[in-house]
Short mmCIF file of C-alpha atoms in Angstrom, two decimals:
data_model
loop_
_atom_site.label_atom_id
_atom_site.label_comp_id
_atom_site.label_asym_id
_atom_site.label_seq_id
_atom_site.Cartn_x
_atom_site.Cartn_y
_atom_site.Cartn_z
CA UNK Z 1 40.84 112.46 234.24
CA UNK Z 2 40.91 109.08 236.09
CA UNK Z 3 43.48 108.22 238.80
CA UNK Z 4 44.08 104.69 240.12
CA UNK Z 5 45.79 104.19 243.49
CA UNK Z 6 47.30 100.72 244.15
CA UNK Z 7 49.12 99.59 247.26
CA UNK Z 8 50.96 96.24 247.63
CA UNK Z 9 51.50 94.94 251.16
CA UNK Z 10 52.71 91.38 250.57
CA UNK Z 11 54.30 89.19 247.88
CA UNK Z 12 51.17 87.09 247.71
CA UNK Z 13 49.28 90.08 246.42
CA UNK Z 14 51.21 90.06 243.11
CA UNK Z 15 48.73 87.72 241.43
CA UNK Z 16 45.78 89.71 242.72
CA UNK Z 17 47.38 92.92 241.51
CA UNK Z 18 47.98 91.51 238.04
CA UNK Z 19 44.40 90.30 237.94
CA UNK Z 20 43.10 93.75 238.88
CA UNK Z 21 45.35 95.44 236.33
CA UNK Z 22 44.35 93.00 233.63
CA UNK Z 23 40.68 93.43 234.40
CA UNK Z 24 41.05 97.23 234.48
CA UNK Z 25 42.91 97.29 231.16
CA UNK Z 26 40.40 94.95 229.54
CA UNK Z 27 37.54 97.01 230.88
CA UNK Z 28 38.81 100.18 229.25
CA UNK Z 29 39.71 98.31 226.08
CA UNK Z 30 36.14 97.09 225.93
CA UNK Z 31 34.88 100.63 226.48
CA UNK Z 32 37.13 101.87 223.70
CA UNK Z 33 35.90 99.09 221.42
CA UNK Z 34 32.29 99.89 222.25
CA UNK Z 35 32.86 103.58 221.64
CA UNK Z 36 34.59 102.83 218.36
CA UNK Z 37 31.74 100.55 217.32
CA UNK Z 38 29.20 103.25 218.14
CA UNK Z 39 31.23 105.72 216.08
CA UNK Z 40 31.38 103.30 213.14
CA UNK Z 41 27.63 102.65 213.28
CA UNK Z 42 26.78 106.32 213.50
CA UNK Z 43 29.26 107.31 210.84
CA UNK Z 44 28.11 104.67 208.36
CA UNK Z 45 24.44 104.86 209.24
CA UNK Z 46 23.78 108.56 209.70
CA UNK Z 47 26.16 110.37 207.40
CA UNK Z 48 24.64 108.93 204.19
CA UNK Z 49 21.22 109.96 205.45
CA UNK Z 50 22.38 113.55 205.39
CA UNK Z 51 23.04 113.26 201.66
CA UNK Z 52 19.40 112.68 200.77
CA UNK Z 53 16.33 110.53 201.42
CA UNK Z 54 16.87 106.87 200.69
CA UNK Z 55 14.54 104.31 199.16
CA UNK Z 56 15.67 100.69 198.98
CA UNK Z 57 19.26 101.85 199.33
CA UNK Z 58 19.02 104.48 196.55
CA UNK Z 59 18.97 108.25 196.86
CA UNK Z 60 15.65 109.80 195.84
CA UNK Z 61 15.85 112.79 193.49
CA UNK Z 62 13.04 115.16 192.53
CA UNK Z 63 9.98 114.08 190.58
CA UNK Z 64 9.92 114.56 186.84
CA UNK Z 65 7.29 116.88 185.42
CA UNK Z 66 3.84 115.38 184.82
CA UNK Z 67 2.91 114.89 181.17
CA UNK Z 68 -0.41 114.53 179.30
CA UNK Z 69 -1.05 113.02 175.87
CA UNK Z 70 -3.75 111.52 173.67
CA UNK Z 71 -3.96 107.80 172.95
CA UNK Z 72 -2.84 106.22 169.71
CA UNK Z 73 0.32 108.26 169.21
CA UNK Z 74 3.98 107.40 169.50
CA UNK Z 75 5.50 108.74 172.69
CA UNK Z 76 9.08 108.98 173.90
CA UNK Z 77 9.33 109.29 177.68
CA UNK Z 78 12.52 111.00 178.79
CA UNK Z 79 13.67 112.11 182.23
CA UNK Z 80 15.06 115.67 182.09
CA UNK Z 81 15.56 116.01 185.87
CA UNK Z 82 17.60 112.80 185.87
CA UNK Z 83 19.70 113.96 182.90
CA UNK Z 84 20.41 117.33 184.52
CA UNK Z 85 21.35 115.55 187.78
CA UNK Z 86 23.81 113.33 185.90
CA UNK Z 87 25.45 116.35 184.29
CA UNK Z 88 25.48 118.44 187.48
CA UNK Z 89 27.01 115.72 189.65
CA UNK Z 90 29.28 114.52 186.83
CA UNK Z 91 28.20 110.92 187.37
CA UNK Z 92 30.11 108.35 185.38
CA UNK Z 93 27.56 106.50 183.24
CA UNK Z 94 28.99 103.67 181.15
CA UNK Z 95 28.23 100.10 180.13
CA UNK Z 96 28.41 98.95 183.76
CA UNK Z 97 25.57 101.31 184.73
CA UNK Z 98 22.05 99.85 184.83
CA UNK Z 99 18.80 101.74 184.21
CA UNK Z 100 15.59 100.02 185.34
CA UNK Z 101 12.01 101.19 184.84
CA UNK Z 102 8.89 100.12 186.74
CA UNK Z 103 5.19 100.96 186.45
CA UNK Z 104 2.87 101.16 189.44
CA UNK Z 105 0.44 98.76 187.69
CA UNK Z 106 2.82 96.74 185.51
CA UNK Z 107 5.89 96.00 187.59
CA UNK Z 108 7.81 94.58 184.65
CA UNK Z 109 7.42 96.65 181.50
CA UNK Z 110 9.04 93.93 179.41
CA UNK Z 111 5.87 91.85 179.82
CA UNK Z 112 3.87 94.41 177.79
CA UNK Z 113 5.29 93.13 174.51
CA UNK Z 114 6.94 94.99 171.64
CA UNK Z 115 4.62 97.98 172.00
CA UNK Z 116 6.61 99.19 175.02
CA UNK Z 117 10.34 99.43 174.39
CA UNK Z 118 13.25 100.78 176.40
CA UNK Z 119 16.10 102.35 174.49
CA UNK Z 120 18.81 103.48 176.88
CA UNK Z 121 17.19 105.97 179.26
CA UNK Z 122 14.20 106.55 176.96
CA UNK Z 123 10.92 104.61 177.13
CA UNK Z 124 8.94 104.31 173.89
CA UNK Z 125 5.18 103.74 173.74
CA UNK Z 126 4.37 102.53 170.21
CA UNK Z 127 1.60 103.62 170.32
CA UNK Z 128 0.35 104.93 173.67
CA UNK Z 129 -2.76 103.58 175.41
CA UNK Z 130 -4.83 104.78 178.38
CA UNK Z 131 -3.53 101.76 180.33
CA UNK Z 132 -0.06 103.35 180.14
CA UNK Z 133 -1.22 106.07 182.53
CA UNK Z 134 0.27 105.97 185.98
CA UNK Z 135 3.53 106.52 187.82
CA UNK Z 136 6.82 105.29 186.41
CA UNK Z 137 9.77 104.73 188.75
CA UNK Z 138 13.34 104.50 187.52
CA UNK Z 139 16.56 103.31 189.20
CA UNK Z 140 19.97 104.32 187.83
CA UNK Z 141 22.76 102.45 189.61
CA UNK Z 142 26.42 101.53 189.38
CA UNK Z 143 29.19 100.48 191.76
CA UNK Z 144 29.55 104.05 193.01
CA UNK Z 145 26.00 105.48 193.09
CA UNK Z 146 22.30 104.63 193.05
CA UNK Z 147 19.59 107.22 192.38
CA UNK Z 148 15.87 106.83 191.86
CA UNK Z 149 12.98 109.06 190.80
CA UNK Z 150 9.46 108.99 189.39
CA UNK Z 151 7.36 110.32 186.54
CA UNK Z 152 3.56 110.63 186.22
CA UNK Z 153 1.89 110.18 182.83
CA UNK Z 154 -1.74 110.54 181.76
CA UNK Z 155 -2.98 109.16 178.44
CA UNK Z 156 -6.54 110.30 177.57
CA UNK Z 157 -9.03 108.21 175.64
CA UNK Z 158 -10.01 109.53 172.23
CA UNK Z 159 -12.73 112.15 172.58
CA UNK Z 160 -12.08 112.64 176.31
CA UNK Z 161 -8.93 114.75 176.12
CA UNK Z 162 -8.49 117.58 178.59
CA UNK Z 163 -7.14 120.30 176.31
CA UNK Z 164 -6.63 122.67 179.26
CA UNK Z 165 -3.69 120.55 180.44
CA UNK Z 166 -2.66 119.03 177.11
CA UNK Z 167 -2.23 122.34 175.26
CA UNK Z 168 0.59 124.88 175.48
CA UNK Z 169 -0.75 128.38 176.29
CA UNK Z 170 0.36 131.44 174.30
CA UNK Z 171 -1.04 134.95 174.07
CA UNK Z 172 -0.72 137.82 171.59
CA UNK Z 173 -1.86 141.39 171.22
CA UNK Z 174 -4.20 142.29 168.36
CA UNK Z 175 -2.72 143.29 165.00
CA UNK Z 176 0.61 141.65 165.81
CA UNK Z 177 2.24 138.67 164.11
CA UNK Z 178 2.38 135.48 166.20
CA UNK Z 179 4.81 132.64 165.47
CA UNK Z 180 4.46 129.25 167.15
CA UNK Z 181 6.59 126.12 166.75
CA UNK Z 182 5.77 122.43 167.02
CA UNK Z 183 7.40 121.68 170.40
CA UNK Z 184 9.24 118.67 171.83
CA UNK Z 185 9.62 116.62 168.65
CA UNK Z 186 13.41 116.34 168.49
CA UNK Z 187 13.35 112.73 169.74
CA UNK Z 188 11.54 111.51 166.65
CA UNK Z 189 12.73 110.55 163.18
CA UNK Z 190 10.29 112.59 161.10
CA UNK Z 191 8.90 111.89 157.65
CA UNK Z 192 8.51 115.45 156.42
CA UNK Z 193 7.51 118.71 158.11
CA UNK Z 194 4.51 119.03 160.47
CA UNK Z 195 1.06 119.80 159.10
CA UNK Z 196 -0.92 122.53 160.88
CA UNK Z 197 -4.64 122.54 161.73
CA UNK Z 198 -7.04 124.95 163.43
CA UNK Z 199 -8.61 122.88 166.22
CA UNK Z 200 -7.80 119.42 167.50
CA UNK Z 201 -10.34 116.79 166.31
CA UNK Z 202 -11.16 117.20 162.62
CA UNK Z 203 -9.22 120.44 162.53
CA UNK Z 204 -9.25 122.73 159.49
CA UNK Z 205 -5.96 122.47 157.53
CA UNK Z 206 -3.95 125.69 157.47
CA UNK Z 207 -2.26 126.58 154.19
CA UNK Z 208 0.08 129.32 153.11
CA UNK Z 209 -1.93 132.42 152.27
CA UNK Z 210 -2.66 135.97 153.28
CA UNK Z 211 -3.25 135.11 156.97
CA UNK Z 212 -0.94 132.16 157.60
CA UNK Z 213 2.66 131.60 156.67
CA UNK Z 214 4.05 128.12 157.20
CA UNK Z 215 7.76 128.58 157.66
CA UNK Z 216 10.43 126.10 156.66
CA UNK Z 217 10.86 123.73 159.55
CA UNK Z 218 8.37 123.40 162.40
CA UNK Z 219 6.82 126.88 162.76
CA UNK Z 220 3.76 128.79 161.54
CA UNK Z 221 3.10 132.55 161.66
CA UNK Z 222 -0.36 134.11 162.06
CA UNK Z 223 -0.41 137.54 160.45
CA UNK Z 224 -2.21 140.48 162.13
CA UNK Z 225 -3.77 138.47 164.93
CA UNK Z 226 -7.41 139.24 165.70
CA UNK Z 227 -10.03 137.92 168.10
CA UNK Z 228 -11.18 135.31 165.58
CA UNK Z 229 -7.74 133.68 165.74
CA UNK Z 230 -8.28 132.51 169.32
CA UNK Z 231 -8.47 128.75 169.82
CA UNK Z 232 -6.45 125.56 169.37
CA UNK Z 233 -3.70 125.07 166.80
CA UNK Z 234 -2.41 121.54 166.28
CA UNK Z 235 0.70 120.37 164.50
CA UNK Z 236 0.69 116.75 163.33
CA UNK Z 237 3.56 114.77 161.92
CA UNK Z 238 4.39 111.21 160.90
CA UNK Z 239 7.43 109.63 162.54
CA UNK Z 240 9.39 106.48 161.86
CA UNK Z 241 10.62 104.05 164.50
CA UNK Z 242 12.07 100.63 163.68
CA UNK Z 243 10.68 100.89 160.12
CA UNK Z 244 7.14 101.46 161.43
CA UNK Z 245 5.17 104.71 161.04
CA UNK Z 246 3.34 106.45 163.88
CA UNK Z 247 1.51 109.75 164.45
CA UNK Z 248 2.57 112.52 166.82
CA UNK Z 249 0.70 115.76 167.60
CA UNK Z 250 1.17 118.87 169.73
CA UNK Z 251 -1.43 121.58 170.45
CA UNK Z 252 -1.19 125.30 171.26
CA UNK Z 253 -3.98 127.33 172.84
CA UNK Z 254 -3.89 130.87 171.44
CA UNK Z 255 -5.43 133.73 173.38
CA UNK Z 256 -5.79 137.26 171.99
CA UNK Z 257 -5.44 140.02 174.55
CA UNK Z 258 -8.11 142.70 174.43
CA UNK Z 259 -6.80 146.26 174.59
CA UNK Z 260 -7.80 148.01 177.79
CA UNK Z 261 -9.26 151.44 177.13
CA UNK Z 262 -10.42 153.91 179.72
CA UNK Z 263 -13.14 156.58 179.82
CA UNK Z 264 -11.64 160.10 179.60
CA UNK Z 265 -12.02 162.17 182.74
CA UNK Z 266 -14.78 164.76 182.48
CA UNK Z 267 -16.65 166.98 184.90
CA UNK Z 268 -19.93 166.37 183.09
CA UNK Z 269 -21.79 163.11 183.29
CA UNK Z 270 -21.87 161.46 179.86
CA UNK Z 271 -25.22 160.37 178.60
CA UNK Z 272 -25.76 156.61 178.77
CA UNK Z 273 -27.19 156.80 175.25
CA UNK Z 274 -24.23 158.63 173.77
CA UNK Z 275 -22.78 156.75 170.78
CA UNK Z 276 -19.33 158.14 171.56
CA UNK Z 277 -19.06 156.35 174.93
CA UNK Z 278 -15.87 154.28 175.18
CA UNK Z 279 -16.35 151.07 177.15
CA UNK Z 280 -13.79 149.60 179.49
CA UNK Z 281 -13.02 145.93 179.04
CA UNK Z 282 -13.41 143.85 182.20
CA UNK Z 283 -10.25 143.80 184.29
CA UNK Z 284 -8.65 140.44 185.13
CA UNK Z 285 -8.88 139.19 188.67
CA UNK Z 286 -5.85 139.92 190.85
CA UNK Z 287 -3.74 136.81 191.52
CA UNK Z 288 -4.14 134.90 194.75
CA UNK Z 289 -1.34 132.50 195.62
CA UNK Z 290 -2.89 129.33 197.06
CA UNK Z 291 0.37 127.45 197.61
CA UNK Z 292 2.69 127.77 199.37
CA UNK Z 293 1.54 129.79 202.38
CA UNK Z 294 3.60 132.85 203.17
CA UNK Z 295 6.31 131.93 205.67
CA UNK Z 296 6.22 128.22 204.86
CA UNK Z 297 9.22 126.05 205.72
CA UNK Z 298 10.07 123.27 203.27
CA UNK Z 299 12.09 120.37 204.68
CA UNK Z 300 14.75 118.63 202.62
CA UNK Z 301 18.03 116.71 202.96
CA UNK Z 302 21.55 117.84 202.22
CA UNK Z 303 22.55 116.87 198.70
CA UNK Z 304 19.05 115.81 197.64
CA UNK Z 305 16.94 117.37 194.90
CA UNK Z 306 13.88 119.45 195.76
CA UNK Z 307 10.85 120.80 193.87
CA UNK Z 308 8.82 123.70 195.35
CA UNK Z 309 5.45 124.46 193.78
CA UNK Z 310 3.94 127.93 193.50
CA UNK Z 311 0.29 128.02 192.40
CA UNK Z 312 -1.94 131.06 191.99
CA UNK Z 313 -5.68 131.33 191.35
CA UNK Z 314 -6.45 133.99 188.73
CA UNK Z 315 -9.97 133.17 187.52
CA UNK Z 316 -11.15 132.39 184.01
CA UNK Z 317 -10.36 135.74 182.38
CA UNK Z 318 -6.68 136.18 183.18
CA UNK Z 319 -4.58 132.98 183.30
CA UNK Z 320 -2.48 134.04 180.33
CA UNK Z 321 -2.04 137.55 181.72
CA UNK Z 322 -0.53 136.38 184.99
CA UNK Z 323 3.18 135.82 185.41
CA UNK Z 324 4.72 133.74 188.20
CA UNK Z 325 8.36 134.37 189.03
CA UNK Z 326 10.65 132.78 191.61
CA UNK Z 327 13.20 135.13 193.20
CA UNK Z 328 16.26 134.13 195.23
CA UNK Z 329 17.37 136.92 197.57
CA UNK Z 330 15.57 139.36 195.28
CA UNK Z 331 17.15 138.05 192.06
CA UNK Z 332 15.87 135.74 189.36
CA UNK Z 333 17.13 132.18 189.68
CA UNK Z 334 19.46 132.39 186.67
CA UNK Z 335 21.09 135.52 188.09
CA UNK Z 336 21.42 134.26 191.67
CA UNK Z 337 24.03 132.11 193.39
CA UNK Z 338 21.82 129.11 192.54
CA UNK Z 339 22.57 129.43 188.84
CA UNK Z 340 23.44 125.97 187.47
CA UNK Z 341 22.11 124.22 190.59
CA UNK Z 342 18.46 125.31 190.41
CA UNK Z 343 16.05 126.51 187.75
CA UNK Z 344 12.43 127.61 187.31
CA UNK Z 345 10.26 125.38 185.16
CA UNK Z 346 8.07 127.27 182.62
CA UNK Z 347 4.67 128.03 184.12
CA UNK Z 348 1.58 126.02 183.24
CA UNK Z 349 -2.01 127.26 183.00
CA UNK Z 350 -4.95 125.06 183.97
CA UNK Z 351 -8.57 125.85 184.90
CA UNK Z 352 -8.02 129.36 186.22
CA UNK Z 353 -4.75 128.46 187.95
CA UNK Z 354 -1.14 129.24 187.08
CA UNK Z 355 1.68 127.03 188.37
CA UNK Z 356 5.47 127.49 188.41
CA UNK Z 357 7.99 125.05 189.88
CA UNK Z 358 11.35 125.88 191.46
CA UNK Z 359 13.66 122.87 191.02
CA UNK Z 360 16.81 122.28 193.11
CA UNK Z 361 19.20 119.67 191.73
CA UNK Z 362 21.00 119.48 195.08
CA UNK Z 363 20.23 121.24 198.36
CA UNK Z 364 23.17 122.84 200.17
CA UNK Z 365 23.46 124.16 203.72
CA UNK Z 366 23.65 127.76 202.45
CA UNK Z 367 20.17 127.40 200.92
CA UNK Z 368 18.66 127.51 204.41
CA UNK Z 369 19.75 131.17 204.66
CA UNK Z 370 18.30 132.23 201.29
CA UNK Z 371 15.00 134.05 200.87
CA UNK Z 372 12.89 132.25 198.28
CA UNK Z 373 10.03 134.38 197.04
CA UNK Z 374 7.24 133.55 194.59
CA UNK Z 375 5.77 136.64 192.89
CA UNK Z 376 2.41 136.52 191.06
CA UNK Z 377 1.54 139.59 189.01
CA UNK Z 378 -0.99 140.69 186.40
CA UNK Z 379 -2.49 144.07 185.39
CA UNK Z 380 -4.91 143.94 188.35
CA UNK Z 381 -2.50 143.29 191.16
CA UNK Z 382 0.48 141.54 192.68
CA UNK Z 383 1.09 139.09 195.53
CA UNK Z 384 4.26 137.67 197.06
CA UNK Z 385 4.96 134.76 199.39
CA UNK Z 386 8.26 133.87 201.06
CA UNK Z 387 9.47 130.30 201.58
CA UNK Z 388 12.42 128.99 203.56
CA UNK Z 389 14.29 125.68 203.32
CA UNK Z 390 15.09 123.63 206.41
CA UNK Z 391 17.68 120.87 206.18
CA UNK Z 392 16.60 117.75 208.06
CA UNK Z 393 20.05 116.17 208.09
CA UNK Z 394 21.83 119.01 209.94
CA UNK Z 395 20.96 117.62 213.41
CA UNK Z 396 22.17 114.19 212.39
CA UNK Z 397 25.46 115.72 211.29
CA UNK Z 398 25.89 117.27 214.73
CA UNK Z 399 25.16 113.93 216.37
CA UNK Z 400 27.81 112.24 214.27
CA UNK Z 401 30.31 114.99 215.05
CA UNK Z 402 29.59 114.70 218.78
CA UNK Z 403 30.14 110.94 218.68
CA UNK Z 404 33.41 111.37 216.82
CA UNK Z 405 34.61 113.85 219.47
CA UNK Z 406 33.49 111.54 222.27
CA UNK Z 407 35.29 108.57 220.79
CA UNK Z 408 38.45 110.63 220.33
CA UNK Z 409 38.43 111.64 224.01
CA UNK Z 410 37.72 108.07 225.01
CA UNK Z 411 40.65 106.87 222.92
CA UNK Z 412 42.96 109.39 224.62
CA UNK Z 413 41.74 108.18 228.02
CA UNK Z 414 42.39 104.56 227.03
CA UNK Z 415 45.96 105.36 225.98
CA UNK Z 416 46.61 107.28 229.20
CA UNK Z 417 45.25 104.48 231.39
CA UNK Z 418 47.23 101.91 229.47
CA UNK Z 419 50.47 103.81 230.04
CA UNK Z 420 49.58 104.37 233.69
CA UNK Z 421 48.81 100.69 234.23
CA UNK Z 422 52.08 99.58 232.58
CA UNK Z 423 54.12 102.02 234.71
CA UNK Z 424 52.42 100.91 237.93
CA UNK Z 425 52.90 97.27 236.96
CA UNK Z 426 56.69 97.71 236.49
CA UNK Z 427 57.02 99.59 239.81
CA UNK Z 428 55.26 96.82 241.75
CA UNK Z 429 57.47 94.14 240.20
CA UNK Z 430 60.54 96.11 241.38
CA UNK Z 431 59.24 96.31 244.97
CA UNK Z 432 58.46 92.59 245.07
CA UNK Z 433 61.93 91.75 243.74
CA UNK Z 434 63.60 93.83 246.48
CA UNK Z 435 61.56 92.01 249.12
CA UNK Z 436 62.84 88.63 247.91
CA UNK Z 437 66.52 89.72 247.74
CA UNK Z 438 69.16 89.06 250.35
CA UNK Z 439 69.55 92.77 251.21
#
């Protein structure tokens, strides 16, 4: 608390006293104004930063999932992470909302002619070309919000496709029936049902018969799967867009699991030439999680989206046998408190590696206290790694709160000093008046 002691010894000091009081009052008013300005700057400048990382004034949400396709086909690029974010945050999207798309090589997609068309929040490539590969950035904005994200696309030249990343992996046990569907074709106006082929280039047409059953719709069933059924299965269909026809294809990579048999225990050594010897199929390699490192801390911002990658090396023999699972406090994501705010993306297999993504639509403070665990498991072994989230904006929030408290105390001090100065000013005027009276 601040005390001011003033003493008046002569009438001539009244002007000096008023000057001192005025200067003192102005000084504290200036301090209050400065404190208030600091509070306004910190409140307006730091609080939004706690909500998420910003880029050109827009909040950055998580990256969309990378996609791979072959050239010469129609392609509809959608943004599922953006759509889920809109639904989760209940953003009002109407005619006043703008959706802009940019390419890292072609800044303005409208300059690419009628082959590249934007229809709402969907980008059409009619047809796709290798030059379309790259990173696409979108900005969805209105008077009340602005969010931005990105999407990476790879279009392979004909004959140079990487089927390991383009195909969808599926496995089956021998002598079982396997049914697969032509995936992700709901965006297209189709002219008839898909046609199925064994292989990709110049594939052998599959017809209804004793081994294959083409179901009504988009699926095919392989009866009594055997080792010879391993390989690529492609569904092709013709689609219609703006009265023009285009081709679309999707490919599955089927793997048949070999039954693991063991040698019966015996006290006598079996002869190496015995025809009754039962061989043991080679065991898959145990999984080794390469990312993230156990005990890793992932930094994020309050309110922002977040994608955490878990990748395991499993060798060439066991990618389809390995399962990656994200656990939240020992529970699967859909059964945890994160249900509806986070989800696990289906795992992908590529060149002896298995990858699974944990996607947060919005990071909350309570997520910093959760145990996030990635579990990799196959018949040969199991490995677990634990990850923790750290919120970068929490310190900024404390700074803002401290400045608000400081400004409040400063405001109280200003009011007190103002009242004290006014009271002292009235008392001095009374003393000076008595000195000039006739008494």
